[in-house]
Structures are given as structure tokens and as C-alpha cells.
Tab-separated table of C-alpha atoms in Angstrom:
chain	number	residue	atom	x	y	z
A	11	UNK	CA	-43.034	18.970	23.699
A	12	UNK	CA	-46.191	20.841	22.921
A	13	UNK	CA	-46.069	20.242	19.195
A	14	UNK	CA	-45.998	16.490	19.797
A	15	UNK	CA	-48.615	16.513	22.524
A	16	UNK	CA	-51.501	17.584	20.324
A	17	UNK	CA	-53.664	14.642	19.359
A	18	UNK	CA	-54.127	13.792	15.710
A	19	UNK	CA	-57.866	14.196	15.293
A	20	UNK	CA	-58.729	11.894	12.455
A	21	UNK	CA	-62.453	12.132	12.025
A	22	UNK	CA	-64.181	9.530	9.943
A	23	UNK	CA	-67.146	10.962	8.058
A	24	UNK	CA	-70.129	8.674	7.808
A	25	UNK	CA	-69.887	6.280	4.903
A	26	UNK	CA	-67.997	8.063	2.172
A	27	UNK	CA	-65.781	10.900	3.444
A	28	UNK	CA	-63.015	11.851	5.876
A	29	UNK	CA	-62.558	15.263	7.469
A	30	UNK	CA	-59.130	16.839	7.802
A	31	UNK	CA	-58.025	18.022	11.253
A	32	UNK	CA	-59.784	21.216	12.394
A	33	UNK	CA	-62.304	20.873	9.567
A	34	UNK	CA	-60.048	22.654	7.084
A	35	UNK	CA	-60.866	20.360	4.192
A	36	UNK	CA	-62.734	17.203	3.338
A	37	UNK	CA	-61.130	14.250	1.588
A	38	UNK	CA	-63.733	11.907	0.183
A	39	UNK	CA	-63.130	8.206	-0.263
A	40	UNK	CA	-65.681	6.519	-2.479
A	41	UNK	CA	-66.003	2.801	-2.597
A	42	UNK	CA	-67.136	2.675	-6.214
A	43	UNK	CA	-68.984	-0.550	-6.803
A	44	UNK	CA	-67.998	-1.851	-3.340
A	45	UNK	CA	-71.267	-3.733	-3.109
A	46	UNK	CA	-70.267	-5.663	-6.227
A	47	UNK	CA	-66.489	-5.993	-5.806
A	48	UNK	CA	-66.556	-6.866	-2.099
A	49	UNK	CA	-64.457	-5.492	0.748
A	50	UNK	CA	-61.234	-3.561	0.014
A	51	UNK	CA	-58.004	-5.501	-0.490
A	52	UNK	CA	-56.321	-6.357	2.786
A	53	UNK	CA	-53.419	-8.506	3.961
A	54	UNK	CA	-54.270	-11.506	6.168
A	55	UNK	CA	-51.521	-10.511	8.631
A	56	UNK	CA	-49.937	-10.689	11.091
A	57	UNK	CA	-47.077	-9.210	9.065
A	58	UNK	CA	-43.320	-9.460	9.478
A	59	UNK	CA	-40.188	-7.353	9.590
A	60	UNK	CA	-40.095	-3.766	10.743
A	61	UNK	CA	-40.724	-0.399	9.159
A	62	UNK	CA	-41.022	3.130	10.523
A	63	UNK	CA	-43.970	5.255	9.428
A	64	UNK	CA	-44.617	8.886	10.283
A	65	UNK	CA	-48.039	10.306	11.093
A	66	UNK	CA	-48.017	14.059	10.610
A	67	UNK	CA	-50.182	16.625	12.287
A	68	UNK	CA	-53.154	17.389	10.066
A	69	UNK	CA	-53.130	13.981	8.341
A	70	UNK	CA	-56.453	12.516	7.257
A	71	UNK	CA	-57.163	8.839	7.695
A	72	UNK	CA	-56.927	8.457	3.917
A	73	UNK	CA	-53.523	10.117	3.812
A	74	UNK	CA	-52.222	7.878	6.589
A	75	UNK	CA	-53.606	4.895	4.692
A	76	UNK	CA	-51.777	5.892	1.527
A	77	UNK	CA	-48.536	6.333	3.456
A	78	UNK	CA	-48.967	2.901	4.997
A	79	UNK	CA	-49.424	1.428	1.518
A	80	UNK	CA	-46.229	3.090	0.275
A	81	UNK	CA	-44.361	1.689	3.278
A	82	UNK	CA	-45.692	-1.809	2.576
A	83	UNK	CA	-47.640	-1.959	5.819
A	84	UNK	CA	-51.195	-2.303	4.490
A	85	UNK	CA	-52.440	-3.472	1.118
A	86	UNK	CA	-54.837	-0.624	0.308
A	87	UNK	CA	-55.805	2.754	1.778
A	88	UNK	CA	-59.452	1.719	1.508
A	89	UNK	CA	-58.813	-1.168	3.923
A	90	UNK	CA	-57.293	1.232	6.455
A	91	UNK	CA	-60.179	3.672	6.083
A	92	UNK	CA	-62.640	0.825	6.561
A	93	UNK	CA	-60.828	-0.255	9.723
A	94	UNK	CA	-60.964	3.313	11.070
A	95	UNK	CA	-64.650	3.793	10.247
A	96	UNK	CA	-66.649	3.370	13.407
A	97	UNK	CA	-63.523	3.172	15.588
A	98	UNK	CA	-63.890	6.049	18.031
A	99	UNK	CA	-60.319	5.700	19.242
A	100	UNK	CA	-59.023	6.643	15.797
A	101	UNK	CA	-59.324	10.267	16.906
A	102	UNK	CA	-56.633	9.691	19.560
A	103	UNK	CA	-53.791	8.793	17.203
A	104	UNK	CA	-50.961	11.288	17.764
A	105	UNK	CA	-48.435	12.691	15.321
A	106	UNK	CA	-45.120	10.897	15.494
A	107	UNK	CA	-43.069	7.984	14.230
A	108	UNK	CA	-44.343	4.432	14.666
A	109	UNK	CA	-42.669	1.048	14.449
A	110	UNK	CA	-44.935	-1.222	12.369
A	111	UNK	CA	-44.643	-4.509	10.487
A	112	UNK	CA	-44.898	-5.028	6.759
A	113	UNK	CA	-48.002	-6.693	5.287
A	114	UNK	CA	-50.247	-6.152	8.313
A	115	UNK	CA	-54.009	-6.388	8.435
A	116	UNK	CA	-55.367	-2.853	8.268
A	117	UNK	CA	-57.150	-3.298	11.603
A	118	UNK	CA	-53.880	-4.453	13.198
A	119	UNK	CA	-52.050	-1.452	11.744
A	120	UNK	CA	-54.636	0.888	13.238
A	121	UNK	CA	-54.367	-0.902	16.591
A	122	UNK	CA	-50.589	-0.435	16.497
A	123	UNK	CA	-50.989	3.289	15.816
A	124	UNK	CA	-53.263	3.490	18.843
A	125	UNK	CA	-50.719	1.667	21.045
A	126	UNK	CA	-48.301	4.112	22.725
A	127	UNK	CA	-45.677	1.367	22.779
A	128	UNK	CA	-45.460	1.552	18.983
A	129	UNK	CA	-44.507	5.211	19.022
A	130	UNK	CA	-40.798	5.856	18.640
A	131	UNK	CA	-39.502	8.613	20.867
A	132	UNK	CA	-36.888	9.311	23.446
A	133	UNK	CA	-37.602	10.840	26.810
A	134	UNK	CA	-35.236	13.300	28.420
A	135	UNK	CA	-35.593	14.155	32.097
A	136	UNK	CA	-33.964	17.422	33.166
A	137	UNK	CA	-33.999	17.788	36.973
A	138	UNK	CA	-33.975	21.168	38.672
A	139	UNK	CA	-30.470	22.475	39.140
A	140	UNK	CA	-28.830	20.648	36.244
A	141	UNK	CA	-26.061	22.623	34.616
A	142	UNK	CA	-25.876	23.142	30.872
A	143	UNK	CA	-23.235	20.434	30.691
A	144	UNK	CA	-25.478	17.984	32.529
A	145	UNK	CA	-28.484	18.811	30.337
A	146	UNK	CA	-26.484	18.227	27.160
A	147	UNK	CA	-25.236	14.907	28.492
A	148	UNK	CA	-28.757	13.850	29.496
A	149	UNK	CA	-30.025	14.513	25.975
A	150	UNK	CA	-27.112	12.639	24.403
A	151	UNK	CA	-27.622	9.678	26.766
A	152	UNK	CA	-31.385	9.455	26.198
A	153	UNK	CA	-31.637	10.040	22.452
A	154	UNK	CA	-29.815	9.438	19.181
A	155	UNK	CA	-28.681	13.071	19.137
A	156	UNK	CA	-24.897	13.258	19.402
A	157	UNK	CA	-23.008	15.225	21.999
A	158	UNK	CA	-21.110	16.928	19.182
A	159	UNK	CA	-24.293	18.247	17.554
A	160	UNK	CA	-25.601	19.448	20.916
A	161	UNK	CA	-22.343	21.266	21.658
A	162	UNK	CA	-22.531	22.839	18.192
A	163	UNK	CA	-26.095	24.020	18.856
A	164	UNK	CA	-25.059	25.562	22.168
A	165	UNK	CA	-22.380	27.543	20.321
A	166	UNK	CA	-25.141	29.078	18.162
A	167	UNK	CA	-27.462	30.550	20.822
A	168	UNK	CA	-29.245	32.744	18.274
A	169	UNK	CA	-30.960	29.586	16.985
A	170	UNK	CA	-32.313	28.516	20.355
A	171	UNK	CA	-35.134	30.982	20.991
A	172	UNK	CA	-33.560	32.544	24.068
A	173	UNK	CA	-35.161	35.658	25.565
A	174	UNK	CA	-33.312	38.877	24.726
A	175	UNK	CA	-32.316	39.379	28.358
A	176	UNK	CA	-30.371	36.093	28.335
A	177	UNK	CA	-27.753	37.959	26.273
A	178	UNK	CA	-26.829	34.811	24.408
A	179	UNK	CA	-26.354	32.703	27.545
A	180	UNK	CA	-27.815	29.210	27.364
A	181	UNK	CA	-27.008	28.278	30.959
A	182	UNK	CA	-30.021	29.003	33.130
A	183	UNK	CA	-32.581	28.994	30.325
A	184	UNK	CA	-33.071	25.256	29.658
A	185	UNK	CA	-36.082	24.677	31.855
A	186	UNK	CA	-36.135	21.546	34.046
A	187	UNK	CA	-38.912	19.219	32.859
A	188	UNK	CA	-39.522	15.934	31.060
A	189	UNK	CA	-39.314	16.144	27.276
A	190	UNK	CA	-40.406	13.651	24.628
A	191	UNK	CA	-37.994	13.594	21.707
A	192	UNK	CA	-39.124	12.393	18.300
A	193	UNK	CA	-36.835	10.661	15.766
A	194	UNK	CA	-36.807	13.745	13.519
A	195	UNK	CA	-35.829	16.108	16.323
A	196	UNK	CA	-32.424	17.748	16.181
A	197	UNK	CA	-30.155	19.254	18.787
A	198	UNK	CA	-31.615	22.670	17.975
A	199	UNK	CA	-35.273	21.606	18.199
A	200	UNK	CA	-34.738	19.847	21.524
A	201	UNK	CA	-32.922	22.790	23.089
A	202	UNK	CA	-35.509	25.186	21.639
A	203	UNK	CA	-38.231	23.173	23.366
A	204	UNK	CA	-36.409	23.727	26.662
A	205	UNK	CA	-36.021	27.464	26.140
A	206	UNK	CA	-39.680	27.658	25.085
A	207	UNK	CA	-40.631	25.948	28.340
A	208	UNK	CA	-38.482	28.482	30.193
A	209	UNK	CA	-40.351	31.306	28.472
A	210	UNK	CA	-43.606	29.728	29.605
A	211	UNK	CA	-42.356	29.530	33.194
A	212	UNK	CA	-41.110	33.123	33.008
A	213	UNK	CA	-44.603	34.152	31.995
A	214	UNK	CA	-46.128	32.210	34.890
A	215	UNK	CA	-44.023	34.109	37.432
A	216	UNK	CA	-44.164	37.401	35.464
A	217	UNK	CA	-40.376	37.421	35.551
A	218	UNK	CA	-39.746	40.613	33.599
A	219	UNK	CA	-42.140	42.832	35.546
A	220	UNK	CA	-41.473	41.220	38.929
A	221	UNK	CA	-37.706	41.573	38.564
A	222	UNK	CA	-38.014	45.242	37.663
A	223	UNK	CA	-40.279	45.762	40.659
A	224	UNK	CA	-37.473	44.312	42.773
A	225	UNK	CA	-34.960	46.679	41.147
A	226	UNK	CA	-33.004	43.922	39.435
A	227	UNK	CA	-32.782	42.879	35.809
A	228	UNK	CA	-34.487	39.727	34.512
A	229	UNK	CA	-31.049	38.165	33.965
A	230	UNK	CA	-30.048	38.948	37.548
A	231	UNK	CA	-33.255	37.301	38.733
A	232	UNK	CA	-32.356	34.132	36.834
A	233	UNK	CA	-28.816	34.245	38.254
A	234	UNK	CA	-30.182	34.514	41.805
A	235	UNK	CA	-32.663	31.713	41.082
A	236	UNK	CA	-29.811	29.485	39.902
A	237	UNK	CA	-27.891	30.171	43.123
A	238	UNK	CA	-30.969	29.347	45.176
A	239	UNK	CA	-31.520	26.163	43.162
A	240	UNK	CA	-28.027	24.889	43.863
A	241	UNK	CA	-27.920	25.940	47.509
A	242	UNK	CA	-31.040	24.226	48.855
A	243	UNK	CA	-33.411	21.473	47.819
A	244	UNK	CA	-36.065	22.406	50.374
A	245	UNK	CA	-38.800	24.607	48.934
A	246	UNK	CA	-39.586	26.532	52.126
A	247	UNK	CA	-35.936	27.553	52.399
A	248	UNK	CA	-35.636	28.971	48.890
A	249	UNK	CA	-37.111	32.434	49.670
A	250	UNK	CA	-34.828	32.640	52.724
A	251	UNK	CA	-31.714	31.830	50.700
A	252	UNK	CA	-32.758	34.475	48.185
A	253	UNK	CA	-33.149	37.001	51.006
A	254	UNK	CA	-29.646	36.236	52.323
A	255	UNK	CA	-28.241	36.845	48.830
A	256	UNK	CA	-29.995	40.204	48.504
A	257	UNK	CA	-29.053	41.229	52.053
A	258	UNK	CA	-25.385	40.478	51.443
A	259	UNK	CA	-25.472	42.391	48.161
A	260	UNK	CA	-27.034	45.361	49.951
A	261	UNK	CA	-24.333	45.202	52.642
A	262	UNK	CA	-21.567	44.978	49.987
A	263	UNK	CA	-20.531	41.614	51.421
A	264	UNK	CA	-19.013	38.846	49.356
A	265	UNK	CA	-21.674	36.220	48.644
A	266	UNK	CA	-19.275	33.337	49.435
A	267	UNK	CA	-21.567	30.744	47.909
A	268	UNK	CA	-20.045	27.292	47.650
A	269	UNK	CA	-22.167	26.369	44.625
A	270	UNK	CA	-20.373	29.001	42.549
A	271	UNK	CA	-17.048	27.359	43.399
A	272	UNK	CA	-18.428	23.985	42.330
A	273	UNK	CA	-19.524	25.561	39.048
A	274	UNK	CA	-16.123	27.146	38.507
A	275	UNK	CA	-14.402	23.811	39.171
A	276	UNK	CA	-16.512	22.184	36.456
A	277	UNK	CA	-16.865	18.907	38.356
A	278	UNK	CA	-18.712	18.730	41.679
A	279	UNK	CA	-16.723	17.729	44.745
A	280	UNK	CA	-18.147	16.073	47.837
A	281	UNK	CA	-16.328	18.602	50.002
A	282	UNK	CA	-14.572	21.795	49.017
A	283	UNK	CA	-11.012	22.396	50.211
A	284	UNK	CA	-9.571	25.723	51.281
A	285	UNK	CA	-7.507	25.880	48.094
A	286	UNK	CA	-10.711	25.544	46.020
A	287	UNK	CA	-11.966	28.836	47.426
A	288	UNK	CA	-9.135	30.709	45.697
A	289	UNK	CA	-9.819	29.378	42.186
A	290	UNK	CA	-9.262	32.033	39.538
A	291	UNK	CA	-12.732	32.405	38.063
A	292	UNK	CA	-15.271	35.227	37.707
A	293	UNK	CA	-17.733	32.762	39.273
A	294	UNK	CA	-15.713	32.635	42.491
A	295	UNK	CA	-17.942	34.589	44.875
A	296	UNK	CA	-15.332	34.221	47.614
A	297	UNK	CA	-13.080	36.563	45.619
A	298	UNK	CA	-15.351	38.654	43.417
A	299	UNK	CA	-18.098	40.909	44.824
A	300	UNK	CA	-21.631	40.905	43.495
A	301	UNK	CA	-23.436	38.267	41.523
A	302	UNK	CA	-21.555	35.897	39.219
A	303	UNK	CA	-21.625	36.908	35.543
A	304	UNK	CA	-24.304	34.353	34.630
A	305	UNK	CA	-26.510	31.580	35.985
A	306	UNK	CA	-24.729	28.545	37.401
A	307	UNK	CA	-27.567	26.085	36.719
A	308	UNK	CA	-31.038	25.807	35.256
A	309	UNK	CA	-33.520	26.788	37.979
A	310	UNK	CA	-37.030	25.450	38.390
A	311	UNK	CA	-40.225	27.337	39.056
A	312	UNK	CA	-39.877	27.400	42.859
A	313	UNK	CA	-36.427	28.980	42.686
A	314	UNK	CA	-37.567	31.545	40.116
A	315	UNK	CA	-40.406	32.521	42.434
A	316	UNK	CA	-38.019	32.742	45.398
A	317	UNK	CA	-35.671	35.039	43.495
A	318	UNK	CA	-38.577	37.346	42.634
A	319	UNK	CA	-40.312	37.141	46.015
A	320	UNK	CA	-37.696	36.630	48.759
A	321	UNK	CA	-38.740	36.153	52.345
A	322	UNK	CA	-38.645	39.057	54.772
A	323	UNK	CA	-35.703	38.847	57.199
A	324	UNK	CA	-32.355	40.289	58.207
A	325	UNK	CA	-30.350	37.088	57.716
A	326	UNK	CA	-26.828	37.343	56.384
A	327	UNK	CA	-25.752	33.735	56.841
A	328	UNK	CA	-27.073	30.237	56.322
A	329	UNK	CA	-25.411	26.924	56.972
A	330	UNK	CA	-26.391	23.250	56.885
A	331	UNK	CA	-27.517	22.107	60.313
A	332	UNK	CA	-29.130	18.810	59.299
A	333	UNK	CA	-26.906	17.085	56.727
A	334	UNK	CA	-29.266	14.150	56.296
A	335	UNK	CA	-32.253	16.327	55.386
A	336	UNK	CA	-30.198	19.130	53.871
A	337	UNK	CA	-31.797	21.713	56.153
A	338	UNK	CA	-30.178	25.049	56.915
A	339	UNK	CA	-30.089	27.448	59.819
A	340	UNK	CA	-30.419	31.170	59.079
A	341	UNK	CA	-29.053	34.037	61.152
A	342	UNK	CA	-27.932	37.678	61.049
A	343	UNK	CA	-25.214	37.037	63.652
A	344	UNK	CA	-21.762	35.759	62.726
A	345	UNK	CA	-21.325	34.217	66.171
A	346	UNK	CA	-24.640	32.391	65.754
A	347	UNK	CA	-23.506	31.291	62.310
A	348	UNK	CA	-20.381	29.726	63.849
A	349	UNK	CA	-22.529	27.926	66.424
A	350	UNK	CA	-24.878	26.587	63.736
A	351	UNK	CA	-21.908	25.522	61.626
A	352	UNK	CA	-20.463	23.565	64.514
A	353	UNK	CA	-23.857	21.958	65.052
A	354	UNK	CA	-23.948	20.834	61.439
A	355	UNK	CA	-20.395	19.479	61.524
A	356	UNK	CA	-21.188	17.531	64.663
A	357	UNK	CA	-24.202	15.988	62.966
A	358	UNK	CA	-21.975	14.744	60.163
A	359	UNK	CA	-19.805	12.718	62.516
């Protein structure tokens, strides 16, 4: 998440002062009579037990030192400041929560803050093509955030920073990426980070303007991208799949996309049965013309680009011809489609 990725720039001023991040203010630490009283009070270490301490963005070294004293980690803020003075790496401490010991030497406490292993955070990986349900489960599995709180957040889409054209839909707008989750994050902040990343991706592909240039709405572009994402995992095929979708829409043909059936079923099946194709759902593109009412997954950047910039071609059909690689054959002829389908079924045997 961007707000956690910014380094905490703690700049130690020569001798007597510390500068706040971005030079907004100066916090002076004076060692009054230090030449007479000796070095600042410090624990001998190595410390024991466990305590969690937060470093906030904009903290000065002195402020961190005082917080460490309150938590029982170091004996005096002056000892922590002294440890940071002359340590160039002190500028690389990042905001976050850290697992430290009580009664540590100030130098050891600083070393722990500089060690990424001390930082407490979860990491959520959202692959391309995950559905909303899968994203929620991934967050619940990888963090301390409960499934119940995530489900509650999804039911309040107005809190999630969705673009206006999403029309309150969360599905399709949780961008696939890797997210670091801090201990103070909530279901809302995590999901907002995903929608913020979607907004960034939408800007990269100029989604609003490019969709209008293609005579579709931004939401329709995301719906098409989600279909593309679920139908092929091969990047060079994505613009072709998008073209087939648009060609079939232009010809008033049913899309007949298996991925929409899988979405309607709620649980993926290794192989769809004939009876599955008649499921009563607005997402059943074997029964209902046009696009489904919303995205069926969360598309990545390549699928968004494909939906906005489909390949040129007259194809109306695609079918898996290489099951091992997941490659498809594309054709405008139904007879050729049947031949390619037979080729793919033979390869499965």
C-alpha cells in the first residue's frame, strides 16, 4: 500500500537537533551537561519479552525514542537519539508496527527497527481473475481481519472508494496485486487500497476515454475485461478474445461464455455439464443476450487493455485446442469451430 511504502525519513541534525520529515519542523534535543554527567541512560540489553511499538509517518527520532521509553523498550530517548546520530540507515526506517523486546540497548532497538523482519504486517496476494469471494477469503486467510468484517465492508460499497461508473459494484474493481497489510488496517482500508490500485490502473490505460472511443461505457469495458481474464491466461490471446466478444455482440449472437456459467454456479467445476448451461441466472450468457450485468472477476492490466484495444479480426468463435498450454483456436466459421473443438477434445484423451 502506498501509504506504508513511503520511508520514514528521520534526519539526525548534527550534534543537538533532529529534523522532522520533510523539514516541517525542528525538534531540538540538548544534552545539558552531558560532558559532566556522561552518556545518556541506557539498558545493557539484550532485553526480554515482547512488545509492539508503532512508528508513524512524520515521526522524529526523538518522538520515536519517547515512544520506546513509554513502551519499556529503551531507558531514555536521549540514548536512542545518540544511537541514531551518525547512523545513515536511520533514514530508512519505515512507518509501521514493530515487534521489539523490553529493556533493550538503544542501539539494538534501532537495529531492530531497521530489520524488515521486525515489522509486523500481513501480505495479501490477489491473482488476476480472482472473484470478489476469492479476494475476501484471501484477505481473511492472510491477515487478522475477519471474514465477517470483510463481508460487512463489501455491503457498504460507498466506503470503498469505487469509481462512480462502478455503480456500487465491488466485483471487478479490486485490482490484482500484492498488498502489505498493517496491524491497524481494517476491512475497509484494505479494500480501499485495492480500489485505489484499480483507479491507478484505469488511469494507466485511460479507461474512461478509451472506452468511450470504443462506444462502450467504462463499466462495460471492465465487464469485458473480466470475461477476457477468465477465458484465457495467455496474454497474446486476450485481444482476440475481446474481439470475439465484440463481434458476437455486433451480430446479436449469444456470448455463450463458460466463465459466466462458472460465476453463476458460485463454485468452479472442472467440467460443465449440459444442465449447467440452463442455470437461471442473469449471468448465464447461454440464455441471456448481451453482456452480463456486472464483472465476473477482477481483471488485471493486460485484460483491461485488451477490452479497450481488441485485435482486428472477424472471429466469432474460440475454443481450447491445446489443453496443456491453455491455447485457443479462433475462427469465423462454425464448421471450423467444430473441427477445432474436436482437436482439443482429442488432445485431452
